XYZ file of N, CA and C in Angstrom:
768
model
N 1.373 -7.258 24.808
C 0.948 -6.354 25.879
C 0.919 -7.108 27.203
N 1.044 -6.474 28.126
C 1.244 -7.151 30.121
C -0.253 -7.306 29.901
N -0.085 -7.912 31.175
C -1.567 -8.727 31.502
C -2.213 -7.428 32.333
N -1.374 -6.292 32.650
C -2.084 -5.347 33.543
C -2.607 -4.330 32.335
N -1.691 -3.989 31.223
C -2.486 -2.983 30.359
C -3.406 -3.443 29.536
N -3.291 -5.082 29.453
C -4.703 -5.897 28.681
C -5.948 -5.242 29.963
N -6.194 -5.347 31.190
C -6.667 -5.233 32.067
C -7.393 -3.538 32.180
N -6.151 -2.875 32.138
C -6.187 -0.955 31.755
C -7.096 -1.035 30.729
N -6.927 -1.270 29.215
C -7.572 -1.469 28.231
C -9.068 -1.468 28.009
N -9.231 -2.963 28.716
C -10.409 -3.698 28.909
C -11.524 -2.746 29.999
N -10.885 -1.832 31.211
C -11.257 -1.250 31.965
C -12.220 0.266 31.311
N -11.011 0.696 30.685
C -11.103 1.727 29.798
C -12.702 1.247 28.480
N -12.608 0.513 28.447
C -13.217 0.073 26.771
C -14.771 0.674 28.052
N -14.801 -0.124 28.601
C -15.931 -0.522 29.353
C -16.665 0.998 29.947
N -15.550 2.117 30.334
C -16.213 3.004 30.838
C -16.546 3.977 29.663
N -16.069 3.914 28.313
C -16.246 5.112 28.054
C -17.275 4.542 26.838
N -17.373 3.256 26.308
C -18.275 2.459 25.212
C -19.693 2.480 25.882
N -20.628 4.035 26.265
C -21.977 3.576 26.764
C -22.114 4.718 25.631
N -23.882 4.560 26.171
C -24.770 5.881 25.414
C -24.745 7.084 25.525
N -23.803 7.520 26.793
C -23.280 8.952 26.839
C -22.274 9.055 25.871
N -21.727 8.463 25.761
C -20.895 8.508 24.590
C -21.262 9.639 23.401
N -22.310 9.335 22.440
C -22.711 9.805 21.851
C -22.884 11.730 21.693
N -23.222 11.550 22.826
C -23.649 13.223 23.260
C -22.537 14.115 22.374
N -21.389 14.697 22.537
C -20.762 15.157 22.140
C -19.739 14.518 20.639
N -20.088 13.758 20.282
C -19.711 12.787 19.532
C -20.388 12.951 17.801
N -19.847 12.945 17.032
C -20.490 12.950 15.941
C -21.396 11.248 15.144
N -20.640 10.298 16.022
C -21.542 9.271 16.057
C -23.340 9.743 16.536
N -23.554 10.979 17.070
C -24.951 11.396 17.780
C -25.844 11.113 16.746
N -25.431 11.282 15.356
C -26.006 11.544 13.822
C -26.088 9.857 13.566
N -25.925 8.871 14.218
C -26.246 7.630 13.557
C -27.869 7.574 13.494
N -28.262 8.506 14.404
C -29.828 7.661 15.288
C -30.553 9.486 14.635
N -30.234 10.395 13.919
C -30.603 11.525 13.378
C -32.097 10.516 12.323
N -31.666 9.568 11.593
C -32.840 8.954 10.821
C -33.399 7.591 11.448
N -33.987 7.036 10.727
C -34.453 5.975 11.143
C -34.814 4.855 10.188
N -34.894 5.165 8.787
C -34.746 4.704 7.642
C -33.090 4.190 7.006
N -33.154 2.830 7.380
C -31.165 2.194 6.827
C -30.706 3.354 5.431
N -31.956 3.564 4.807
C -31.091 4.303 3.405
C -31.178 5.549 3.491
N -31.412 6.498 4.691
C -31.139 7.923 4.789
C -29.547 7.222 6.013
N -30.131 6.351 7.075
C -28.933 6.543 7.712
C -27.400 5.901 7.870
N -27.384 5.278 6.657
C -26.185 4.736 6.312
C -25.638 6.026 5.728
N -26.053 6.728 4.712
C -25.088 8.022 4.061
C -25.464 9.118 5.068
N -26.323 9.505 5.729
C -26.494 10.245 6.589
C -24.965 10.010 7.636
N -25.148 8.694 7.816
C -23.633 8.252 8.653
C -22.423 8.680 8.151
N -22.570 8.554 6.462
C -21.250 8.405 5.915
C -20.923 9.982 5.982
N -21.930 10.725 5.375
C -22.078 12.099 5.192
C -21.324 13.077 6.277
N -21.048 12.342 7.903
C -21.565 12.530 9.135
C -19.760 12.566 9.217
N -19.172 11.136 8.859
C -17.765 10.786 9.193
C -16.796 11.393 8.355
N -17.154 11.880 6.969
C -16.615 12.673 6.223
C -16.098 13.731 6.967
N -17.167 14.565 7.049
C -16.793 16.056 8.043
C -16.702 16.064 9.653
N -15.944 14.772 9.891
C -15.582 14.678 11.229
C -14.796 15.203 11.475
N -13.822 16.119 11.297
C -12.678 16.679 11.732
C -11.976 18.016 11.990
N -11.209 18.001 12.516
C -11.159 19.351 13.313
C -11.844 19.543 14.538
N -12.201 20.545 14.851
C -13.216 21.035 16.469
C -14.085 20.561 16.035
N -15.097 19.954 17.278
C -16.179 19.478 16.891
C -17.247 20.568 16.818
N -17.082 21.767 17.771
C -17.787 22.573 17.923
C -17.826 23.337 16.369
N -17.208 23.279 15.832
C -17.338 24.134 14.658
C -18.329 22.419 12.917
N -17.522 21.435 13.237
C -18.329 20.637 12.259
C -19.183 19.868 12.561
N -19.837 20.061 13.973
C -21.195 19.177 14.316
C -22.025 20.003 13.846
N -22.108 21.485 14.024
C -22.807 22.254 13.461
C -23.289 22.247 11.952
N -22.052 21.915 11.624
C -22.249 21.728 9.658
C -22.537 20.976 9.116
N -22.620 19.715 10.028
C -23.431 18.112 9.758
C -24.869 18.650 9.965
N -25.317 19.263 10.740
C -26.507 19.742 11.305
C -27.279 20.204 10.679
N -26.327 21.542 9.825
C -27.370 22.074 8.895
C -27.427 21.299 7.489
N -26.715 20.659 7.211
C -26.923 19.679 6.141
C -28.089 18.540 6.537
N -28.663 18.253 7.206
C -29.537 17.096 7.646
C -30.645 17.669 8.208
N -30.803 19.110 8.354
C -31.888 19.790 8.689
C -32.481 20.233 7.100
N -31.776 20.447 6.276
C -31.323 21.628 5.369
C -32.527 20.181 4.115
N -31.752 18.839 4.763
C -32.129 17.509 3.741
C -33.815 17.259 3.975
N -33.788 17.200 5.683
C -35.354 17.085 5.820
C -36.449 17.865 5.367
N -35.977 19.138 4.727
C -36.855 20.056 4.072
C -37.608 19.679 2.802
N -36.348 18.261 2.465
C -36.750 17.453 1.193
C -37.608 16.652 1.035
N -37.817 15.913 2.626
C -38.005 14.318 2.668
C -37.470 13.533 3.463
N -36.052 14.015 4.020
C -34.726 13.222 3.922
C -33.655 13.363 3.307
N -32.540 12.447 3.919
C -31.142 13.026 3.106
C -31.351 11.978 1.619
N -31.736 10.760 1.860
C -31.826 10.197 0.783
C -32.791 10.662 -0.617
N -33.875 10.798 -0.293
C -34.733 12.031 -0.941
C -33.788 13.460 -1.713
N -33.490 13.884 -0.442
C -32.536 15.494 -1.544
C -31.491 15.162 -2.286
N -31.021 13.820 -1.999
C -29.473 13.505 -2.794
C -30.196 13.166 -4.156
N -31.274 11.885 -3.934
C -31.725 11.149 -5.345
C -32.360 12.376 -6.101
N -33.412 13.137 -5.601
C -33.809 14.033 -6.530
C -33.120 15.134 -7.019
N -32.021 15.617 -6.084
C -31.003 15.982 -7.406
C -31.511 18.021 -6.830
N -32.179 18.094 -5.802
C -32.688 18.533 -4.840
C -31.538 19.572 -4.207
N -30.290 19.083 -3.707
C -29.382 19.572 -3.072
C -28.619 20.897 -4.282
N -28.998 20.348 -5.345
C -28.395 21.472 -6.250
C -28.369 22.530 -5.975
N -29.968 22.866 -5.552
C -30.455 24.171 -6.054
C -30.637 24.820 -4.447
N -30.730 23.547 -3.300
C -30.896 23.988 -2.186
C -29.536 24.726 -1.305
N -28.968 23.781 -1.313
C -26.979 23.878 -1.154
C -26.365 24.868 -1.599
N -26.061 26.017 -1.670
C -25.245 27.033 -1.869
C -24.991 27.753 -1.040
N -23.584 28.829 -1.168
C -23.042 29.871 -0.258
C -23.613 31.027 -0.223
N -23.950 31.694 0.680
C -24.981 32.963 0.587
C -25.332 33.702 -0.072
N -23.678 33.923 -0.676
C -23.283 34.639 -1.555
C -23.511 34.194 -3.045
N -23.606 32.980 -3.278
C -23.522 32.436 -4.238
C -22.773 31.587 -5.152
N -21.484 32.143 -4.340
C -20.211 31.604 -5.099
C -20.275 30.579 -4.664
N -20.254 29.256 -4.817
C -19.787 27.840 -4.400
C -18.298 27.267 -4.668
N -17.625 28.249 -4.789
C -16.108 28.109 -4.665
C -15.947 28.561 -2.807
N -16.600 29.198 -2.450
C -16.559 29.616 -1.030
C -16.088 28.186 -0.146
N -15.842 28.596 0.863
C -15.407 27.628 1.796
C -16.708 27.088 2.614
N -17.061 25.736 2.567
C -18.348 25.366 3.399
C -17.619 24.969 5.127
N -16.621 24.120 4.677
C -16.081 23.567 6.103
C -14.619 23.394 6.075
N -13.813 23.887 7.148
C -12.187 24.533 6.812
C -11.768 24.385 4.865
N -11.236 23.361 4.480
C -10.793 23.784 3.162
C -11.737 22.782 2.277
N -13.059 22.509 2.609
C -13.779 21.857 1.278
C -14.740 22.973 1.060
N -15.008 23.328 0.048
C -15.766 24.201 -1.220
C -17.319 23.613 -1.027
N -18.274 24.732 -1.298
C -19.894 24.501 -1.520
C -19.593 23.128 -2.859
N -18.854 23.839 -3.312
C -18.604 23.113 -4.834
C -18.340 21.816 -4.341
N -17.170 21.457 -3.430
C -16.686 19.792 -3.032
C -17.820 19.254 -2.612
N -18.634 20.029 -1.842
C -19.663 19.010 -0.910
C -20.817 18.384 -2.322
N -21.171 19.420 -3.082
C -22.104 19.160 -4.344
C -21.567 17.395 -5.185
N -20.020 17.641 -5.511
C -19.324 16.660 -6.041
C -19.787 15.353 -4.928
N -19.353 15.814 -3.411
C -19.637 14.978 -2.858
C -21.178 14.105 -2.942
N -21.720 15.044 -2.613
C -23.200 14.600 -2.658
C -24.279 13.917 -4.157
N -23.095 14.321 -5.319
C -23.523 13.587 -6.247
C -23.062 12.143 -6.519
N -22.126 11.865 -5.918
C -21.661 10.625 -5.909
C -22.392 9.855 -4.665
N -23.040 9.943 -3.474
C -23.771 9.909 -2.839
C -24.531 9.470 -3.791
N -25.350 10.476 -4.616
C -26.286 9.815 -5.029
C -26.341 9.193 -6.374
N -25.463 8.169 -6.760
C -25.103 7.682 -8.206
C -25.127 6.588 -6.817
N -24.891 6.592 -5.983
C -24.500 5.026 -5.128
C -26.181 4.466 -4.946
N -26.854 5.685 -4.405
C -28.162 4.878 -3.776
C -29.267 4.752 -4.714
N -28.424 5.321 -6.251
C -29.853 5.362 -7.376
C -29.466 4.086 -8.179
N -27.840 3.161 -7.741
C -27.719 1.921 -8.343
C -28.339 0.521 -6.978
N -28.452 1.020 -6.052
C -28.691 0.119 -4.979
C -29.411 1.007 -3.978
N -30.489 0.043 -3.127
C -31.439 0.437 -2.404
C -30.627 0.964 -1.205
N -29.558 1.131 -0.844
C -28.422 1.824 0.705
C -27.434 1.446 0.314
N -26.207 2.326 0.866
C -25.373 2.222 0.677
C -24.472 0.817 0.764
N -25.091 0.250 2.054
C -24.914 -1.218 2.362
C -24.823 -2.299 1.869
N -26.020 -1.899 0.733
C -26.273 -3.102 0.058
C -24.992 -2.908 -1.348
N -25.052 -1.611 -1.817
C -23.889 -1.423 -2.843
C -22.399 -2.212 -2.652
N -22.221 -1.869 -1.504
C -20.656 -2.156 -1.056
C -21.101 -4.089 -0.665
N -22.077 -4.422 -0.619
C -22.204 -5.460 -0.478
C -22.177 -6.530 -1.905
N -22.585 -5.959 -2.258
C -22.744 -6.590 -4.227
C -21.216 -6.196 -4.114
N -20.518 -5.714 -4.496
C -18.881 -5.040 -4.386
C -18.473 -6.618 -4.047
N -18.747 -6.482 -2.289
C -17.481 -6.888 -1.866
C -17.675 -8.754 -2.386
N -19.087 -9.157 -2.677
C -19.074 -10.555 -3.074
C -18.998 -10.625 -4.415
N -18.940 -10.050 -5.400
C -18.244 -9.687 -6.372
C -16.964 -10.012 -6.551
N -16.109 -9.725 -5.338
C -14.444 -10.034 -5.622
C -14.151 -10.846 -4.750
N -14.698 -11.943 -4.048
C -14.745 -12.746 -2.861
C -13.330 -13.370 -3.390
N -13.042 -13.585 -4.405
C -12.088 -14.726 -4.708
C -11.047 -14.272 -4.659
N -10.855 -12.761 -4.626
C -9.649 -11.371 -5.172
C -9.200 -10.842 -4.172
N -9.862 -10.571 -3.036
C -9.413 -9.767 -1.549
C -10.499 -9.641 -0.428
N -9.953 -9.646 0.500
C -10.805 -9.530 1.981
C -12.347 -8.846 1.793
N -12.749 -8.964 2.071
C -14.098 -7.734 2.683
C -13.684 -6.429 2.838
N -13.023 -6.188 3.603
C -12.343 -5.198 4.437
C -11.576 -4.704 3.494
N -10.480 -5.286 2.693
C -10.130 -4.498 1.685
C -10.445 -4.053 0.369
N -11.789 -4.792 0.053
C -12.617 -4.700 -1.169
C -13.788 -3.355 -0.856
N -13.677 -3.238 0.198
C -14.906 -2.140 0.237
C -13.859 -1.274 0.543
N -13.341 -0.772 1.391
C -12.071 0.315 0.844
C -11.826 0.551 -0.234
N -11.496 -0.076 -1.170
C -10.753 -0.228 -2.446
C -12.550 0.522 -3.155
N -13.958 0.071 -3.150
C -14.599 0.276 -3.658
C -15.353 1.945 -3.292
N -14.608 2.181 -1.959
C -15.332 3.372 -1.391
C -14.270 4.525 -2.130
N -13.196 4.013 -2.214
C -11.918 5.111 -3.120
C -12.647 4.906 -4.543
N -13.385 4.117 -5.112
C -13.672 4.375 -6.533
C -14.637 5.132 -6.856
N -15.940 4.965 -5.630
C -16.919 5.751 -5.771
C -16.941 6.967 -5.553
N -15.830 7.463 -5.206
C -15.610 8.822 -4.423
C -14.142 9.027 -5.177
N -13.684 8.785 -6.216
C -12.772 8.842 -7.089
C -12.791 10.415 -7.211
N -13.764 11.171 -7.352
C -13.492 12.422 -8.010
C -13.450 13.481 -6.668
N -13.648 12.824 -5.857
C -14.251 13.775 -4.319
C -13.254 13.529 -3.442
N -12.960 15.168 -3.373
C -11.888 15.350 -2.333
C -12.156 15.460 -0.842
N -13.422 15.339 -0.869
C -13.683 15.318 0.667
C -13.300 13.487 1.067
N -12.996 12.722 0.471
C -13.284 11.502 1.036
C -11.821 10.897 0.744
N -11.018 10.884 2.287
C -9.718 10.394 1.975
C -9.229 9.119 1.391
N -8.397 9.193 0.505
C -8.498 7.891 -0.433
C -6.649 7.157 -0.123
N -5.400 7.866 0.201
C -4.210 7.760 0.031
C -4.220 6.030 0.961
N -3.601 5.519 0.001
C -3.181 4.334 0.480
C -2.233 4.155 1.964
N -1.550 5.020 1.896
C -0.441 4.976 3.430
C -1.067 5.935 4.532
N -2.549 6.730 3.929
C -3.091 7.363 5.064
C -3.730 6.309 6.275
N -3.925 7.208 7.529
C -4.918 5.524 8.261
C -6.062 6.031 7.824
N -6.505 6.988 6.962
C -7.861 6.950 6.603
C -8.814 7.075 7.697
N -8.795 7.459 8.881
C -9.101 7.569 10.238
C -11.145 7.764 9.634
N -11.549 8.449 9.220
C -13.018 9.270 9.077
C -13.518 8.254 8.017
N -12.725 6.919 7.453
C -13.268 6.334 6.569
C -13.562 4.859 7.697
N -12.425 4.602 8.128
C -12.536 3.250 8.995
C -13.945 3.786 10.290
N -13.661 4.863 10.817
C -14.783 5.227 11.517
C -16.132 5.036 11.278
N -16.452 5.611 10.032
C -17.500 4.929 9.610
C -18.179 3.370 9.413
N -16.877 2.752 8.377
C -16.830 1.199 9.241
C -17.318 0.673 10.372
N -16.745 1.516 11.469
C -16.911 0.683 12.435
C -18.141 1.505 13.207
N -18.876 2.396 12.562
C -20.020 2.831 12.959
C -21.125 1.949 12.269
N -21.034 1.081 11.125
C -21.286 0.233 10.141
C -21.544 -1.593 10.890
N -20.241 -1.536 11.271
C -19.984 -3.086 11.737
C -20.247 -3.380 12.344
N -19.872 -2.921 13.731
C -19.500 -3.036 14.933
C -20.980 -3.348 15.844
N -21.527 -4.781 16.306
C -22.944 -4.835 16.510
C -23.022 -5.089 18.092
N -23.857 -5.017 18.664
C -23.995 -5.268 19.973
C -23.704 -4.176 20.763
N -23.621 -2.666 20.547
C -23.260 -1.599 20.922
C -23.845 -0.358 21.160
N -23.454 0.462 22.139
C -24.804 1.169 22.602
C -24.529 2.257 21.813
N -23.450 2.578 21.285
C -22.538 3.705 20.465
C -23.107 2.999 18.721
N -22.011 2.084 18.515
C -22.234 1.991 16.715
C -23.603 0.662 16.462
N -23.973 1.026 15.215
C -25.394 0.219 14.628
C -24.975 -1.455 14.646
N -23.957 -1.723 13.781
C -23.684 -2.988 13.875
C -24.839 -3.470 12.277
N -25.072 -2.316 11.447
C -26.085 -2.674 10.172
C -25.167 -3.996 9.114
N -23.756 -3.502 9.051
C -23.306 -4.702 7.926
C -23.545 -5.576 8.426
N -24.285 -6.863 8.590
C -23.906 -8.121 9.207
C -23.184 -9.153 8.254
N -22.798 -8.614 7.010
C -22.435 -9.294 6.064
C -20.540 -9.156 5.976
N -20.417 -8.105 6.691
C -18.269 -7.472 7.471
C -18.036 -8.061 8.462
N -17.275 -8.850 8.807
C -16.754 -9.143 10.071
C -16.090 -8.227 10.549
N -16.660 -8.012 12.210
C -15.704 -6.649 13.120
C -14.631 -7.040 13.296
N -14.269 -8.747 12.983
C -12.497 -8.682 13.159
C -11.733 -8.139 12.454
N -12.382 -7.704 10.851
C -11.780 -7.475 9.590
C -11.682 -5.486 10.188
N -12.175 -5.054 11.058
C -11.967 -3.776 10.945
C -10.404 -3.237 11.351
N -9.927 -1.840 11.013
C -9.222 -1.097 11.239
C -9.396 -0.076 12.380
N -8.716 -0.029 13.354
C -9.301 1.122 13.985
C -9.202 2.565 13.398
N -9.929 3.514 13.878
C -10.067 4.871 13.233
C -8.805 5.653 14.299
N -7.680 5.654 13.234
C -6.465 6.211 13.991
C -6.633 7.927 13.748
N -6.628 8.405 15.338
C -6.652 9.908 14.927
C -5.144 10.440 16.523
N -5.251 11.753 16.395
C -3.932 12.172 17.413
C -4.686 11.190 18.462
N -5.526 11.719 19.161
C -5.705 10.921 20.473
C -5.373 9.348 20.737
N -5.789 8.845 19.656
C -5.316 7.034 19.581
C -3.735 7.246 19.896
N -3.966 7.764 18.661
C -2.302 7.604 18.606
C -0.977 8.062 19.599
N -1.656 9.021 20.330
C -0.763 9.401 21.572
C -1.265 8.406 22.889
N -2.309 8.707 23.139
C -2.517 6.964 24.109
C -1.937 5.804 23.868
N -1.720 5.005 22.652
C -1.251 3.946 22.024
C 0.501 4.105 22.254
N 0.696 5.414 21.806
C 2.354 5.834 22.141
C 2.664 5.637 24.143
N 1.801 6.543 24.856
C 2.060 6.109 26.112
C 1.919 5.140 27.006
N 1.084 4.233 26.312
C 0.643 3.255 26.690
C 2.299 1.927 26.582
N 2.557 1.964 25.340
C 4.192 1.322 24.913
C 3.564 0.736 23.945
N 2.369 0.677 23.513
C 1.568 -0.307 22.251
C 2.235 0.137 20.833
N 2.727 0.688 20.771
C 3.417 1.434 19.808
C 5.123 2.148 19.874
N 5.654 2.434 19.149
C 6.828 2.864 19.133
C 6.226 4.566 19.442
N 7.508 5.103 20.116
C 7.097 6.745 20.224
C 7.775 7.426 18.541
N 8.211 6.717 17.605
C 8.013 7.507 16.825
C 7.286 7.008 15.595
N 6.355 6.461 16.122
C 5.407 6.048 15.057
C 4.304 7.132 14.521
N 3.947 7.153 13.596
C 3.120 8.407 12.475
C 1.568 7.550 12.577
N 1.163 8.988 11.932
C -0.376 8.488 11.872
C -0.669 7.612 10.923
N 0.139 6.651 9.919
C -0.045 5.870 9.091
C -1.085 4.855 9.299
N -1.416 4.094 8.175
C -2.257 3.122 7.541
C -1.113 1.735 8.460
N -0.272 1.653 8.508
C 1.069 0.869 8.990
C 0.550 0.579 10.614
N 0.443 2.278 10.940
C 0.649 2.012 12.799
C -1.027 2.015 12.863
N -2.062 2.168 12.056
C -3.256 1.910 12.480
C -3.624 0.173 12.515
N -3.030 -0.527 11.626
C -2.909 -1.728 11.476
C -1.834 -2.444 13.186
N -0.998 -1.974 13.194
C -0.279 -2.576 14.362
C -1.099 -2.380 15.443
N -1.764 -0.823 15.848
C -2.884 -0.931 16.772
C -3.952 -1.983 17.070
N -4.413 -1.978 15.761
C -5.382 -2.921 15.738
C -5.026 -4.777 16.149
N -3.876 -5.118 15.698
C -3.483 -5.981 16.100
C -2.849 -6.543 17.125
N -2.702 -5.427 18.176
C -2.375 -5.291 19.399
C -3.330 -5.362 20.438
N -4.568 -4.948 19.862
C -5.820 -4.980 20.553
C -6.901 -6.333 20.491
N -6.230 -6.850 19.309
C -6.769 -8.276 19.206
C -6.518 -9.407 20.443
N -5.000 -8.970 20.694
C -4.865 -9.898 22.173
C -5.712 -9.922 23.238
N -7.139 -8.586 22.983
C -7.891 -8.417 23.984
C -9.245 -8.947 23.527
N -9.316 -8.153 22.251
C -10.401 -8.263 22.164
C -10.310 -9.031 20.319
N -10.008 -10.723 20.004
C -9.873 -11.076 18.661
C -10.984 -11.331 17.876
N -12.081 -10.938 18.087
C -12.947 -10.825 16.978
C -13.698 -9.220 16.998
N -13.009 -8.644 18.238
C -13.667 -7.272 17.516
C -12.530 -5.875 18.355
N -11.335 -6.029 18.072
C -10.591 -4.906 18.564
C -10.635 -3.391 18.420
N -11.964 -3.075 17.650
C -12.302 -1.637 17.539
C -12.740 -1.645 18.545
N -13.024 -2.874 19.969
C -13.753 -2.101 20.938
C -12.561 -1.110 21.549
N -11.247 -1.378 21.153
C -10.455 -0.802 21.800
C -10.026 1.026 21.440
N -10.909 1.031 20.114
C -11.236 2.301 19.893
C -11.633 3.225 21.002
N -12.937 2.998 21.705
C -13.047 3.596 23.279
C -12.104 3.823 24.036
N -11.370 2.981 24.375
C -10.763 3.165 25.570
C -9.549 3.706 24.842
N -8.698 4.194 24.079
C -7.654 4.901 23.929
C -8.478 6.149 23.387
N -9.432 6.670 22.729
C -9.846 7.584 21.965
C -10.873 8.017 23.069
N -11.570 7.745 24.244
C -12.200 7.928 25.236
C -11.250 8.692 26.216
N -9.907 8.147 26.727
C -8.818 8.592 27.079
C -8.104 9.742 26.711
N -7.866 9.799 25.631
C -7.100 11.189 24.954
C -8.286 12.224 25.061
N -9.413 11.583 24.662
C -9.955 12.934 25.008
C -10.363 13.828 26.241
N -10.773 12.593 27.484
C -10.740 13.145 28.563
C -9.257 13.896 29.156
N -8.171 13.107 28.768
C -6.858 14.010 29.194
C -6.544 15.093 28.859
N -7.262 16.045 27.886
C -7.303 17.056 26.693
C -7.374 18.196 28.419
């Protein structure tokens, strides 16, 4: 990259990485608890149904975490097993559609695997943490908790698993996870290095990244061009290039 779009970049990171941020943002739900083991899956819960209009799935994060505090908490309604009986479609049917194409039924699947994670370990954090030093000798951090978040969520279609996807709503979380010193993400793993992250490739990255020249113009939303992003952004920023998440994903959206 020129020394002027390292500069653009760096400019960009800076204006759009504050606490307004949040406002319209589904990151708003990091700071919803205050307890690490409601708000790590509260988080995860949060990045799952990130997609599409926000106006239509901030709402549906909403009533799920209003719907949880009736329990205790989200950690509370998942462990006690709580969400069963609370969670259904008006109607009844839980084949119904909760959010564009996942089912009352998917979110249940979802939410039971949720809670098989936090009834073997005190947060989610700590699970993926036993995981990832577990295979220290076998693969990265970064690719051992991927690899472990596709197993735990093996049966759940809400939680994208495809190897050549960029997995955009999974790395997000990550780096709502990692990423420390920030007025936006927690920075709770201190045990992940933010160099080891992926950025969360969605259209907006990816068309900024295209006009920018950081990328080829016919590059796809792949696992491939989320990796080249990321390593493009290292020239700026090499121990933590998700800051560069902001400033292209801050960008696309203001150009909208």
């Amino acid at each position: 990259m020129t020394k002027d779009l390292c500069l653009r970049l760096g400019e960009l990171a800076e204006k759009y990485e504050t606490a307004d941020f949040v406002k319209e943002d589904p990151s708003q739900f990091l700071r919803w608890y205050t307890q690490v083991r409601d708000v790590e899956v509260a988080a995860f819960t949060a990045a799952m149904l990130s997609f599409g209009n926000r106006k239509q799935f901030i709402p549906k994060i909403k009533y799920i975490f209003e719907l949880a505090d009736k329990a205790g908490g989200l950690a509370q309604w998942l462990c006690s097993g709580d969400f069963e009986n609370s969670f259904f479609s008006p109607d009844g049917n839980d084949e119904k559609k909760f959010y564009r194409f996942y089912s009352y039924f998917d979110m249940k699947i979802f939410f039971r695997s949720c809670a098989r994670i936090l009834k073997s370990a005190e947060t989610f954090g700590e699970f993926f943490r036993i995981k990832a030093e577990s295979r220290a000798a076998e693969c990265s951090v970064a690719v051992c908790v991927l690899e472990e978040i596709a197993k735990a969520f093996g049966d759940c279609a809400i939680v994208p698993k495809g190897k050549c996807s960029a997995n955009k709503r999974v790395h997000m979380f990550l780096r709502w996870m990692v990423r420390k010193n920030s007025p936006v993400d927690l920075g709770l793993w201190e045990w992940f290095d933010e160099s080891e992250l992926i950025i969360p490739l969605d259209t907006h990255v990816l068309q900024e990244a295209i006009k920018m020249g950081i990328i080829s113009e016919k590059a796809s939303g792949s696992y491939k061009t989320a990796v080249k992003i990321t390593e493009a952004l290292k020239e700026i920023w090499p121990e933590d290039p998700c800051r560069g998440d902001f400033a292209l994903f801050g960008l696309g959206v203001d150009a909208k």
